[in-house]
Amino acid sequence: PWVTAGGTELFELYADDLYSSVINLPFPFCFYGSVYNSCVVGSNGLITFDVSNANTINAWSLTTVPRGVIPQQIPYAGGTPNDANSTYYPRAAIMGAYHDIFPLINAPQRKVEYSIVGTAPCRKFVVSFYVVPLYGSTICNGRLCTQQMVLHENTGIIDMHLGDKPVCNAWNQGLAILGLQNWNRNAAVTAPGKNCTVWNETGTSYRFTPAGTGSRFVRSELFTLTGSLVSMADTITTTP
């Protein structure tokens, strides 16, 4: 995991069930065969490349609508956007882990931020949740979650680091999802045993690596002149 301090703090997510404003990515990112240049972060522990979710509600329910008892696994294309009580999983989503957490409280210790580490063409876009309470009863609020999602430049690799992901069965059945869902919401991949189930993790990391019949990498070249970056592009025309 990367250091969870010194990045851009997402103060707007110190609330309940909200998505951030649009965040411009420092590099194009290939996800399920499509290239994205921006994203939004959900306060319940996810990233989505569907920026129409910006500044709207990040639904908390992980059971069948409305407020049912059956865990709803991914992929799932149902639900109503911008409805906190609907089971709605966004398009092109990275869930790491997606569960009902409560960044509104535990100030000033808790922190939600993003940062950019490394140098091109091997940078990382890092979203960190640090000591964020679980939502629910007083018992749940006393259980703190620290987790991180990392997007790797050029390779499409996604890492998820779980410093401490506790469980509180008193709310939302203690359910959580660790995985990815595509734009059409008809394909997904999850860590074993973590598709809308009850689980806890401490000091564990997972890596999701693209695979397919054709290349899913975004090609770019790094051009330098006397040690200074000139351009990042497929081609460049310049006068020596």
JSON list of C-alpha atoms in Angstrom, two decimals:
[
{"chain": "A", "resi": 1, "resn": "PRO", "atom": "CA", "xyz": [0.00, 0.00, 0.00]},
{"chain": "A", "resi": 2, "resn": "TRP", "atom": "CA", "xyz": [0.99, 3.60, -0.59]},
{"chain": "A", "resi": 3, "resn": "VAL", "atom": "CA", "xyz": [1.26, 6.18, 2.16]},
{"chain": "A", "resi": 4, "resn": "THR", "atom": "CA", "xyz": [-2.23, 7.48, 2.99]},
{"chain": "A", "resi": 5, "resn": "ALA", "atom": "CA", "xyz": [-1.21, 11.10, 3.51]},
{"chain": "A", "resi": 6, "resn": "GLY", "atom": "CA", "xyz": [-0.18, 14.03, 1.36]},
{"chain": "A", "resi": 7, "resn": "GLY", "atom": "CA", "xyz": [-2.66, 13.56, -1.48]},
{"chain": "A", "resi": 8, "resn": "THR", "atom": "CA", "xyz": [-5.74, 15.51, -2.50]},
{"chain": "A", "resi": 9, "resn": "GLU", "atom": "CA", "xyz": [-8.29, 15.17, 0.26]},
{"chain": "A", "resi": 10, "resn": "LEU", "atom": "CA", "xyz": [-11.88, 14.60, -0.88]},
{"chain": "A", "resi": 11, "resn": "PHE", "atom": "CA", "xyz": [-13.60, 16.81, 1.68]},
{"chain": "A", "resi": 12, "resn": "GLU", "atom": "CA", "xyz": [-16.92, 16.49, -0.18]},
{"chain": "A", "resi": 13, "resn": "LEU", "atom": "CA", "xyz": [-17.00, 12.79, 0.76]},
{"chain": "A", "resi": 14, "resn": "TYR", "atom": "CA", "xyz": [-17.03, 13.50, 4.48]},
{"chain": "A", "resi": 15, "resn": "ALA", "atom": "CA", "xyz": [-20.73, 12.80, 4.25]},
{"chain": "A", "resi": 16, "resn": "ASP", "atom": "CA", "xyz": [-22.99, 9.79, 3.84]},
{"chain": "A", "resi": 17, "resn": "ASP", "atom": "CA", "xyz": [-23.66, 7.96, 0.57]},
{"chain": "A", "resi": 18, "resn": "LEU", "atom": "CA", "xyz": [-22.24, 10.47, -1.93]},
{"chain": "A", "resi": 19, "resn": "TYR", "atom": "CA", "xyz": [-20.09, 10.49, -5.06]},
{"chain": "A", "resi": 20, "resn": "SER", "atom": "CA", "xyz": [-17.30, 13.02, -5.53]},
{"chain": "A", "resi": 21, "resn": "SER", "atom": "CA", "xyz": [-17.00, 15.59, -8.28]},
{"chain": "A", "resi": 22, "resn": "VAL", "atom": "CA", "xyz": [-15.29, 14.48, -11.50]},
{"chain": "A", "resi": 23, "resn": "ILE", "atom": "CA", "xyz": [-11.58, 13.68, -11.06]},
{"chain": "A", "resi": 24, "resn": "ASN", "atom": "CA", "xyz": [-9.37, 13.93, -14.13]},
{"chain": "A", "resi": 25, "resn": "LEU", "atom": "CA", "xyz": [-7.05, 10.96, -14.30]},
{"chain": "A", "resi": 26, "resn": "PRO", "atom": "CA", "xyz": [-3.32, 11.67, -14.77]},
{"chain": "A", "resi": 27, "resn": "PHE", "atom": "CA", "xyz": [-3.20, 9.08, -17.57]},
{"chain": "A", "resi": 28, "resn": "PRO", "atom": "CA", "xyz": [-5.72, 7.25, -19.80]},
{"chain": "A", "resi": 29, "resn": "PHE", "atom": "CA", "xyz": [-6.86, 4.01, -18.19]},
{"chain": "A", "resi": 30, "resn": "CYS", "atom": "CA", "xyz": [-8.07, 0.95, -20.08]},
{"chain": "A", "resi": 31, "resn": "PHE", "atom": "CA", "xyz": [-10.90, -0.92, -18.32]},
{"chain": "A", "resi": 32, "resn": "TYR", "atom": "CA", "xyz": [-12.84, -3.78, -19.95]},
{"chain": "A", "resi": 33, "resn": "GLY", "atom": "CA", "xyz": [-11.58, -2.68, -23.37]},
{"chain": "A", "resi": 34, "resn": "SER", "atom": "CA", "xyz": [-12.59, 0.98, -23.08]},
{"chain": "A", "resi": 35, "resn": "VAL", "atom": "CA", "xyz": [-10.30, 3.91, -22.31]},
{"chain": "A", "resi": 36, "resn": "TYR", "atom": "CA", "xyz": [-11.28, 6.44, -19.64]},
{"chain": "A", "resi": 37, "resn": "ASN", "atom": "CA", "xyz": [-9.76, 9.80, -18.73]},
{"chain": "A", "resi": 38, "resn": "SER", "atom": "CA", "xyz": [-11.80, 10.66, -15.64]},
{"chain": "A", "resi": 39, "resn": "CYS", "atom": "CA", "xyz": [-13.65, 9.05, -12.76]},
{"chain": "A", "resi": 40, "resn": "VAL", "atom": "CA", "xyz": [-15.61, 9.71, -9.60]},
{"chain": "A", "resi": 41, "resn": "VAL", "atom": "CA", "xyz": [-15.11, 8.21, -6.13]},
{"chain": "A", "resi": 42, "resn": "GLY", "atom": "CA", "xyz": [-17.99, 6.89, -4.02]},
{"chain": "A", "resi": 43, "resn": "SER", "atom": "CA", "xyz": [-17.99, 7.37, -0.25]},
{"chain": "A", "resi": 44, "resn": "ASN", "atom": "CA", "xyz": [-18.89, 3.69, 0.18]},
{"chain": "A", "resi": 45, "resn": "GLY", "atom": "CA", "xyz": [-15.53, 2.50, -1.13]},
{"chain": "A", "resi": 46, "resn": "LEU", "atom": "CA", "xyz": [-15.59, 2.42, -4.93]},
{"chain": "A", "resi": 47, "resn": "ILE", "atom": "CA", "xyz": [-14.46, 4.14, -8.13]},
{"chain": "A", "resi": 48, "resn": "THR", "atom": "CA", "xyz": [-16.65, 4.45, -11.22]},
{"chain": "A", "resi": 49, "resn": "PHE", "atom": "CA", "xyz": [-15.71, 5.70, -14.68]},
{"chain": "A", "resi": 50, "resn": "ASP", "atom": "CA", "xyz": [-19.34, 6.73, -15.28]},
{"chain": "A", "resi": 51, "resn": "VAL", "atom": "CA", "xyz": [-18.96, 10.41, -14.45]},
{"chain": "A", "resi": 52, "resn": "SER", "atom": "CA", "xyz": [-22.72, 10.99, -14.69]},
{"chain": "A", "resi": 53, "resn": "ASN", "atom": "CA", "xyz": [-22.69, 9.84, -11.06]},
{"chain": "A", "resi": 54, "resn": "ALA", "atom": "CA", "xyz": [-20.71, 12.90, -9.97]},
{"chain": "A", "resi": 55, "resn": "ASN", "atom": "CA", "xyz": [-22.18, 14.65, -6.92]},
{"chain": "A", "resi": 56, "resn": "THR", "atom": "CA", "xyz": [-25.09, 12.22, -6.73]},
{"chain": "A", "resi": 57, "resn": "ILE", "atom": "CA", "xyz": [-26.00, 9.49, -4.25]},
{"chain": "A", "resi": 58, "resn": "ASN", "atom": "CA", "xyz": [-23.79, 6.42, -3.79]},
{"chain": "A", "resi": 59, "resn": "ALA", "atom": "CA", "xyz": [-26.33, 3.74, -2.86]},
{"chain": "A", "resi": 60, "resn": "TRP", "atom": "CA", "xyz": [-25.59, 1.71, 0.26]},
{"chain": "A", "resi": 61, "resn": "SER", "atom": "CA", "xyz": [-27.93, -1.29, -0.07]},
{"chain": "A", "resi": 62, "resn": "LEU", "atom": "CA", "xyz": [-26.36, -4.58, -1.20]},
{"chain": "A", "resi": 63, "resn": "THR", "atom": "CA", "xyz": [-29.59, -6.61, -1.09]},
{"chain": "A", "resi": 64, "resn": "THR", "atom": "CA", "xyz": [-32.52, -7.02, -3.46]},
{"chain": "A", "resi": 65, "resn": "VAL", "atom": "CA", "xyz": [-34.72, -3.97, -3.93]},
{"chain": "A", "resi": 66, "resn": "PRO", "atom": "CA", "xyz": [-36.35, -2.61, -1.91]},
{"chain": "A", "resi": 67, "resn": "ARG", "atom": "CA", "xyz": [-34.28, -3.34, 1.19]},
{"chain": "A", "resi": 68, "resn": "GLY", "atom": "CA", "xyz": [-34.61, -7.05, 0.72]},
{"chain": "A", "resi": 69, "resn": "VAL", "atom": "CA", "xyz": [-32.78, -9.90, 2.41]},
{"chain": "A", "resi": 70, "resn": "ILE", "atom": "CA", "xyz": [-31.11, -11.63, -0.55]},
{"chain": "A", "resi": 71, "resn": "PRO", "atom": "CA", "xyz": [-27.53, -10.46, -1.25]},
{"chain": "A", "resi": 72, "resn": "GLN", "atom": "CA", "xyz": [-27.22, -9.04, -4.77]},
{"chain": "A", "resi": 73, "resn": "GLN", "atom": "CA", "xyz": [-24.00, -10.15, -6.44]},
{"chain": "A", "resi": 74, "resn": "ILE", "atom": "CA", "xyz": [-22.25, -8.56, -9.40]},
{"chain": "A", "resi": 75, "resn": "PRO", "atom": "CA", "xyz": [-22.76, -8.33, -12.32]},
{"chain": "A", "resi": 76, "resn": "TYR", "atom": "CA", "xyz": [-26.06, -6.57, -11.70]},
{"chain": "A", "resi": 77, "resn": "ALA", "atom": "CA", "xyz": [-27.81, -4.14, -14.05]},
{"chain": "A", "resi": 78, "resn": "GLY", "atom": "CA", "xyz": [-30.83, -3.31, -11.92]},
{"chain": "A", "resi": 79, "resn": "GLY", "atom": "CA", "xyz": [-31.59, -0.59, -9.44]},
{"chain": "A", "resi": 80, "resn": "THR", "atom": "CA", "xyz": [-32.23, 3.14, -9.67]},
{"chain": "A", "resi": 81, "resn": "PRO", "atom": "CA", "xyz": [-29.39, 5.68, -9.92]},
{"chain": "A", "resi": 82, "resn": "ASN", "atom": "CA", "xyz": [-29.28, 8.50, -7.38]},
{"chain": "A", "resi": 83, "resn": "ASP", "atom": "CA", "xyz": [-31.42, 6.57, -4.87]},
{"chain": "A", "resi": 84, "resn": "ALA", "atom": "CA", "xyz": [-29.74, 5.72, -1.58]},
{"chain": "A", "resi": 85, "resn": "ASN", "atom": "CA", "xyz": [-32.20, 2.93, -0.79]},
{"chain": "A", "resi": 86, "resn": "SER", "atom": "CA", "xyz": [-31.97, 1.23, -4.17]},
{"chain": "A", "resi": 87, "resn": "THR", "atom": "CA", "xyz": [-29.49, -1.54, -4.89]},
{"chain": "A", "resi": 88, "resn": "TYR", "atom": "CA", "xyz": [-27.65, 0.21, -7.71]},
{"chain": "A", "resi": 89, "resn": "TYR", "atom": "CA", "xyz": [-24.14, -0.78, -8.74]},
{"chain": "A", "resi": 90, "resn": "PRO", "atom": "CA", "xyz": [-22.64, 1.79, -11.13]},
{"chain": "A", "resi": 91, "resn": "ARG", "atom": "CA", "xyz": [-21.24, 1.17, -14.59]},
{"chain": "A", "resi": 92, "resn": "ALA", "atom": "CA", "xyz": [-17.51, 0.54, -15.05]},
{"chain": "A", "resi": 93, "resn": "ALA", "atom": "CA", "xyz": [-16.96, 0.19, -11.32]},
{"chain": "A", "resi": 94, "resn": "ILE", "atom": "CA", "xyz": [-14.01, -0.78, -9.13]},
{"chain": "A", "resi": 95, "resn": "MET", "atom": "CA", "xyz": [-15.28, -1.98, -5.75]},
{"chain": "A", "resi": 96, "resn": "GLY", "atom": "CA", "xyz": [-12.54, -2.25, -3.20]},
{"chain": "A", "resi": 97, "resn": "ALA", "atom": "CA", "xyz": [-14.26, -2.90, -0.86]},
{"chain": "A", "resi": 98, "resn": "TYR", "atom": "CA", "xyz": [-17.79, -1.68, -1.53]},
{"chain": "A", "resi": 99, "resn": "HIS", "atom": "CA", "xyz": [-19.73, -1.61, 1.74]},
{"chain": "A", "resi": 100, "resn": "ASP", "atom": "CA", "xyz": [-21.74, 0.92, 3.73]},
{"chain": "A", "resi": 101, "resn": "ILE", "atom": "CA", "xyz": [-19.16, 3.10, 5.44]},
{"chain": "A", "resi": 102, "resn": "PHE", "atom": "CA", "xyz": [-19.58, 6.48, 7.11]},
{"chain": "A", "resi": 103, "resn": "PRO", "atom": "CA", "xyz": [-16.86, 9.09, 6.44]},
{"chain": "A", "resi": 104, "resn": "LEU", "atom": "CA", "xyz": [-19.05, 11.75, 8.08]},
{"chain": "A", "resi": 105, "resn": "ILE", "atom": "CA", "xyz": [-17.72, 10.87, 11.53]},
{"chain": "A", "resi": 106, "resn": "ASN", "atom": "CA", "xyz": [-14.39, 10.09, 13.23]},
{"chain": "A", "resi": 107, "resn": "ALA", "atom": "CA", "xyz": [-12.83, 13.47, 12.39]},
{"chain": "A", "resi": 108, "resn": "PRO", "atom": "CA", "xyz": [-10.03, 14.38, 12.30]},
{"chain": "A", "resi": 109, "resn": "GLN", "atom": "CA", "xyz": [-8.52, 10.87, 12.12]},
{"chain": "A", "resi": 110, "resn": "ARG", "atom": "CA", "xyz": [-10.47, 9.58, 9.14]},
{"chain": "A", "resi": 111, "resn": "LYS", "atom": "CA", "xyz": [-9.32, 10.56, 5.69]},
{"chain": "A", "resi": 112, "resn": "VAL", "atom": "CA", "xyz": [-10.47, 9.98, 2.10]},
{"chain": "A", "resi": 113, "resn": "GLU", "atom": "CA", "xyz": [-8.04, 11.14, -0.58]},
{"chain": "A", "resi": 114, "resn": "TYR", "atom": "CA", "xyz": [-6.46, 10.43, -3.93]},
{"chain": "A", "resi": 115, "resn": "SER", "atom": "CA", "xyz": [-2.84, 10.80, -4.99]},
{"chain": "A", "resi": 116, "resn": "ILE", "atom": "CA", "xyz": [-0.56, 10.25, -7.96]},
{"chain": "A", "resi": 117, "resn": "VAL", "atom": "CA", "xyz": [2.70, 8.43, -7.31]},
{"chain": "A", "resi": 118, "resn": "GLY", "atom": "CA", "xyz": [5.65, 7.45, -9.46]},
{"chain": "A", "resi": 119, "resn": "THR", "atom": "CA", "xyz": [6.80, 8.86, -12.79]},
{"chain": "A", "resi": 120, "resn": "ALA", "atom": "CA", "xyz": [5.53, 8.37, -16.34]},
{"chain": "A", "resi": 121, "resn": "PRO", "atom": "CA", "xyz": [5.06, 5.91, -17.90]},
{"chain": "A", "resi": 122, "resn": "CYS", "atom": "CA", "xyz": [4.67, 3.94, -14.68]},
{"chain": "A", "resi": 123, "resn": "ARG", "atom": "CA", "xyz": [2.49, 6.17, -12.50]},
{"chain": "A", "resi": 124, "resn": "LYS", "atom": "CA", "xyz": [-0.20, 5.03, -10.10]},
{"chain": "A", "resi": 125, "resn": "PHE", "atom": "CA", "xyz": [-3.54, 6.68, -9.30]},
{"chain": "A", "resi": 126, "resn": "VAL", "atom": "CA", "xyz": [-4.26, 5.85, -5.66]},
{"chain": "A", "resi": 127, "resn": "VAL", "atom": "CA", "xyz": [-7.56, 6.26, -3.79]},
{"chain": "A", "resi": 128, "resn": "SER", "atom": "CA", "xyz": [-7.29, 5.76, -0.03]},
{"chain": "A", "resi": 129, "resn": "PHE", "atom": "CA", "xyz": [-9.84, 5.39, 2.77]},
{"chain": "A", "resi": 130, "resn": "TYR", "atom": "CA", "xyz": [-8.18, 5.67, 6.19]},
{"chain": "A", "resi": 131, "resn": "VAL", "atom": "CA", "xyz": [-9.86, 4.67, 9.50]},
{"chain": "A", "resi": 132, "resn": "VAL", "atom": "CA", "xyz": [-13.39, 5.28, 8.16]},
{"chain": "A", "resi": 133, "resn": "PRO", "atom": "CA", "xyz": [-16.15, 3.96, 10.46]},
{"chain": "A", "resi": 134, "resn": "LEU", "atom": "CA", "xyz": [-18.70, 1.42, 9.29]},
{"chain": "A", "resi": 135, "resn": "TYR", "atom": "CA", "xyz": [-22.26, 2.73, 9.08]},
{"chain": "A", "resi": 136, "resn": "GLY", "atom": "CA", "xyz": [-24.90, 1.55, 11.52]},
{"chain": "A", "resi": 137, "resn": "SER", "atom": "CA", "xyz": [-25.24, 1.26, 15.26]},
{"chain": "A", "resi": 138, "resn": "THR", "atom": "CA", "xyz": [-22.75, 2.53, 17.81]},
{"chain": "A", "resi": 139, "resn": "ILE", "atom": "CA", "xyz": [-21.13, -0.89, 17.65]},
{"chain": "A", "resi": 140, "resn": "CYS", "atom": "CA", "xyz": [-20.65, -0.55, 13.88]},
{"chain": "A", "resi": 141, "resn": "ASN", "atom": "CA", "xyz": [-19.34, 3.02, 14.12]},
{"chain": "A", "resi": 142, "resn": "GLY", "atom": "CA", "xyz": [-16.57, 1.77, 16.39]},
{"chain": "A", "resi": 143, "resn": "ARG", "atom": "CA", "xyz": [-15.21, -0.52, 13.68]},
{"chain": "A", "resi": 144, "resn": "LEU", "atom": "CA", "xyz": [-12.83, 1.29, 11.35]},
{"chain": "A", "resi": 145, "resn": "CYS", "atom": "CA", "xyz": [-11.96, 0.48, 7.76]},
{"chain": "A", "resi": 146, "resn": "THR", "atom": "CA", "xyz": [-8.68, 1.23, 5.98]},
{"chain": "A", "resi": 147, "resn": "GLN", "atom": "CA", "xyz": [-8.54, 0.32, 2.29]},
{"chain": "A", "resi": 148, "resn": "GLN", "atom": "CA", "xyz": [-6.93, 1.46, -0.94]},
{"chain": "A", "resi": 149, "resn": "MET", "atom": "CA", "xyz": [-7.47, 1.11, -4.70]},
{"chain": "A", "resi": 150, "resn": "VAL", "atom": "CA", "xyz": [-4.53, 1.57, -7.09]},
{"chain": "A", "resi": 151, "resn": "LEU", "atom": "CA", "xyz": [-4.73, 2.02, -10.89]},
{"chain": "A", "resi": 152, "resn": "HIS", "atom": "CA", "xyz": [-1.48, 1.37, -12.80]},
{"chain": "A", "resi": 153, "resn": "GLU", "atom": "CA", "xyz": [-0.56, 3.42, -15.87]},
{"chain": "A", "resi": 154, "resn": "ASN", "atom": "CA", "xyz": [-0.32, 1.55, -19.22]},
{"chain": "A", "resi": 155, "resn": "THR", "atom": "CA", "xyz": [-0.91, -1.98, -17.91]},
{"chain": "A", "resi": 156, "resn": "GLY", "atom": "CA", "xyz": [-4.53, -1.67, -16.76]},
{"chain": "A", "resi": 157, "resn": "ILE", "atom": "CA", "xyz": [-3.58, -3.48, -13.55]},
{"chain": "A", "resi": 158, "resn": "ILE", "atom": "CA", "xyz": [-5.67, -2.72, -10.45]},
{"chain": "A", "resi": 159, "resn": "ASP", "atom": "CA", "xyz": [-4.48, -3.39, -6.91]},
{"chain": "A", "resi": 160, "resn": "MET", "atom": "CA", "xyz": [-6.68, -3.39, -3.83]},
{"chain": "A", "resi": 161, "resn": "HIS", "atom": "CA", "xyz": [-5.07, -3.15, -0.39]},
{"chain": "A", "resi": 162, "resn": "LEU", "atom": "CA", "xyz": [-7.09, -3.95, 2.72]},
{"chain": "A", "resi": 163, "resn": "GLY", "atom": "CA", "xyz": [-5.33, -2.70, 5.82]},
{"chain": "A", "resi": 164, "resn": "ASP", "atom": "CA", "xyz": [-8.34, -3.51, 7.99]},
{"chain": "A", "resi": 165, "resn": "LYS", "atom": "CA", "xyz": [-11.78, -4.39, 6.67]},
{"chain": "A", "resi": 166, "resn": "PRO", "atom": "CA", "xyz": [-14.03, -5.33, 9.62]},
{"chain": "A", "resi": 167, "resn": "VAL", "atom": "CA", "xyz": [-17.59, -6.70, 9.66]},
{"chain": "A", "resi": 168, "resn": "CYS", "atom": "CA", "xyz": [-20.68, -5.50, 11.49]},
{"chain": "A", "resi": 169, "resn": "ASN", "atom": "CA", "xyz": [-23.66, -7.80, 10.97]},
{"chain": "A", "resi": 170, "resn": "ALA", "atom": "CA", "xyz": [-25.96, -5.28, 12.67]},
{"chain": "A", "resi": 171, "resn": "TRP", "atom": "CA", "xyz": [-26.25, -3.27, 9.42]},
{"chain": "A", "resi": 172, "resn": "ASN", "atom": "CA", "xyz": [-26.74, -4.30, 5.78]},
{"chain": "A", "resi": 173, "resn": "GLN", "atom": "CA", "xyz": [-26.13, -7.89, 6.92]},
{"chain": "A", "resi": 174, "resn": "GLY", "atom": "CA", "xyz": [-22.39, -7.15, 7.06]},
{"chain": "A", "resi": 175, "resn": "LEU", "atom": "CA", "xyz": [-22.15, -7.57, 3.27]},
{"chain": "A", "resi": 176, "resn": "ALA", "atom": "CA", "xyz": [-19.31, -6.29, 1.07]},
{"chain": "A", "resi": 177, "resn": "ILE", "atom": "CA", "xyz": [-18.03, -6.68, -2.51]},
{"chain": "A", "resi": 178, "resn": "LEU", "atom": "CA", "xyz": [-14.43, -6.81, -3.69]},
{"chain": "A", "resi": 179, "resn": "GLY", "atom": "CA", "xyz": [-14.38, -6.81, -7.48]},
{"chain": "A", "resi": 180, "resn": "LEU", "atom": "CA", "xyz": [-14.98, -5.14, -10.85]},
{"chain": "A", "resi": 181, "resn": "GLN", "atom": "CA", "xyz": [-18.05, -4.60, -13.03]},
{"chain": "A", "resi": 182, "resn": "ASN", "atom": "CA", "xyz": [-18.03, -3.53, -16.69]},
{"chain": "A", "resi": 183, "resn": "TRP", "atom": "CA", "xyz": [-19.86, -0.60, -18.32]},
{"chain": "A", "resi": 184, "resn": "ASN", "atom": "CA", "xyz": [-22.83, -2.67, -19.52]},
{"chain": "A", "resi": 185, "resn": "ARG", "atom": "CA", "xyz": [-23.12, -4.24, -16.06]},
{"chain": "A", "resi": 186, "resn": "ASN", "atom": "CA", "xyz": [-23.26, -7.72, -17.55]},
{"chain": "A", "resi": 187, "resn": "ALA", "atom": "CA", "xyz": [-19.71, -8.90, -16.73]},
{"chain": "A", "resi": 188, "resn": "ALA", "atom": "CA", "xyz": [-17.78, -8.89, -13.50]},
{"chain": "A", "resi": 189, "resn": "VAL", "atom": "CA", "xyz": [-14.89, -10.48, -11.64]},
{"chain": "A", "resi": 190, "resn": "THR", "atom": "CA", "xyz": [-14.48, -10.71, -7.88]},
{"chain": "A", "resi": 191, "resn": "ALA", "atom": "CA", "xyz": [-12.00, -11.97, -5.34]},
{"chain": "A", "resi": 192, "resn": "PRO", "atom": "CA", "xyz": [-12.89, -15.52, -4.29]},
{"chain": "A", "resi": 193, "resn": "GLY", "atom": "CA", "xyz": [-15.70, -15.58, -1.73]},
{"chain": "A", "resi": 194, "resn": "LYS", "atom": "CA", "xyz": [-16.14, -11.81, -1.77]},
{"chain": "A", "resi": 195, "resn": "ASN", "atom": "CA", "xyz": [-19.09, -11.23, -4.12]},
{"chain": "A", "resi": 196, "resn": "CYS", "atom": "CA", "xyz": [-21.61, -9.64, -1.75]},
{"chain": "A", "resi": 197, "resn": "THR", "atom": "CA", "xyz": [-20.78, -11.89, 1.16]},
{"chain": "A", "resi": 198, "resn": "VAL", "atom": "CA", "xyz": [-19.74, -11.44, 4.78]},
{"chain": "A", "resi": 199, "resn": "TRP", "atom": "CA", "xyz": [-15.96, -11.31, 5.15]},
{"chain": "A", "resi": 200, "resn": "ASN", "atom": "CA", "xyz": [-13.18, -9.50, 6.93]},
{"chain": "A", "resi": 201, "resn": "GLU", "atom": "CA", "xyz": [-9.56, -8.90, 5.96]},
{"chain": "A", "resi": 202, "resn": "THR", "atom": "CA", "xyz": [-6.47, -7.51, 7.65]},
{"chain": "A", "resi": 203, "resn": "GLY", "atom": "CA", "xyz": [-3.21, -6.74, 5.86]},
{"chain": "A", "resi": 204, "resn": "THR", "atom": "CA", "xyz": [-4.25, -8.38, 2.57]},
{"chain": "A", "resi": 205, "resn": "SER", "atom": "CA", "xyz": [-3.85, -7.28, -1.04]},
{"chain": "A", "resi": 206, "resn": "TYR", "atom": "CA", "xyz": [-5.47, -8.40, -4.31]},
{"chain": "A", "resi": 207, "resn": "ARG", "atom": "CA", "xyz": [-4.39, -7.74, -7.90]},
{"chain": "A", "resi": 208, "resn": "PHE", "atom": "CA", "xyz": [-6.72, -7.71, -10.93]},
{"chain": "A", "resi": 209, "resn": "THR", "atom": "CA", "xyz": [-4.85, -8.13, -14.22]},
{"chain": "A", "resi": 210, "resn": "PRO", "atom": "CA", "xyz": [-6.41, -7.62, -17.70]},
{"chain": "A", "resi": 211, "resn": "ALA", "atom": "CA", "xyz": [-6.60, -10.63, -19.99]},
{"chain": "A", "resi": 212, "resn": "GLY", "atom": "CA", "xyz": [-8.20, -11.34, -23.37]},
{"chain": "A", "resi": 213, "resn": "THR", "atom": "CA", "xyz": [-7.73, -12.44, -26.96]},
{"chain": "A", "resi": 214, "resn": "GLY", "atom": "CA", "xyz": [-6.36, -9.03, -27.98]},
{"chain": "A", "resi": 215, "resn": "SER", "atom": "CA", "xyz": [-4.22, -6.37, -26.40]},
{"chain": "A", "resi": 216, "resn": "ARG", "atom": "CA", "xyz": [-6.00, -4.24, -23.82]},
{"chain": "A", "resi": 217, "resn": "PHE", "atom": "CA", "xyz": [-3.02, -1.98, -23.20]},
{"chain": "A", "resi": 218, "resn": "VAL", "atom": "CA", "xyz": [-2.97, 1.71, -24.02]},
{"chain": "A", "resi": 219, "resn": "ARG", "atom": "CA", "xyz": [0.21, 2.37, -25.95]},
{"chain": "A", "resi": 220, "resn": "SER", "atom": "CA", "xyz": [2.18, 5.55, -25.37]},
{"chain": "A", "resi": 221, "resn": "GLU", "atom": "CA", "xyz": [5.81, 6.49, -25.71]},
{"chain": "A", "resi": 222, "resn": "LEU", "atom": "CA", "xyz": [7.87, 8.66, -23.43]},
{"chain": "A", "resi": 223, "resn": "PHE", "atom": "CA", "xyz": [10.04, 11.17, -25.30]},
{"chain": "A", "resi": 224, "resn": "THR", "atom": "CA", "xyz": [12.77, 13.02, -23.46]},
{"chain": "A", "resi": 225, "resn": "LEU", "atom": "CA", "xyz": [15.31, 15.65, -24.42]},
{"chain": "A", "resi": 226, "resn": "THR", "atom": "CA", "xyz": [18.34, 16.19, -22.17]},
{"chain": "A", "resi": 227, "resn": "GLY", "atom": "CA", "xyz": [16.46, 14.57, -19.33]},
{"chain": "A", "resi": 228, "resn": "SER", "atom": "CA", "xyz": [13.30, 16.70, -19.66]},
{"chain": "A", "resi": 229, "resn": "LEU", "atom": "CA", "xyz": [9.91, 15.33, -20.69]},
{"chain": "A", "resi": 230, "resn": "VAL", "atom": "CA", "xyz": [8.98, 16.53, -24.20]},
{"chain": "A", "resi": 231, "resn": "SER", "atom": "CA", "xyz": [5.78, 14.59, -24.85]},
{"chain": "A", "resi": 232, "resn": "MET", "atom": "CA", "xyz": [3.77, 11.47, -24.09]},
{"chain": "A", "resi": 233, "resn": "ALA", "atom": "CA", "xyz": [2.09, 10.27, -27.27]},
{"chain": "A", "resi": 234, "resn": "ASP", "atom": "CA", "xyz": [2.05, 7.52, -29.89]},
{"chain": "A", "resi": 235, "resn": "THR", "atom": "CA", "xyz": [4.10, 9.73, -32.21]},
{"chain": "A", "resi": 236, "resn": "ILE", "atom": "CA", "xyz": [5.76, 13.11, -32.10]},
{"chain": "A", "resi": 237, "resn": "THR", "atom": "CA", "xyz": [7.21, 15.46, -34.70]},
{"chain": "A", "resi": 238, "resn": "THR", "atom": "CA", "xyz": [9.88, 17.83, -33.50]},
{"chain": "A", "resi": 239, "resn": "THR", "atom": "CA", "xyz": [12.81, 19.86, -34.76]},
{"chain": "A", "resi": 240, "resn": "PRO", "atom": "CA", "xyz": [16.12, 18.77, -33.19]}
]
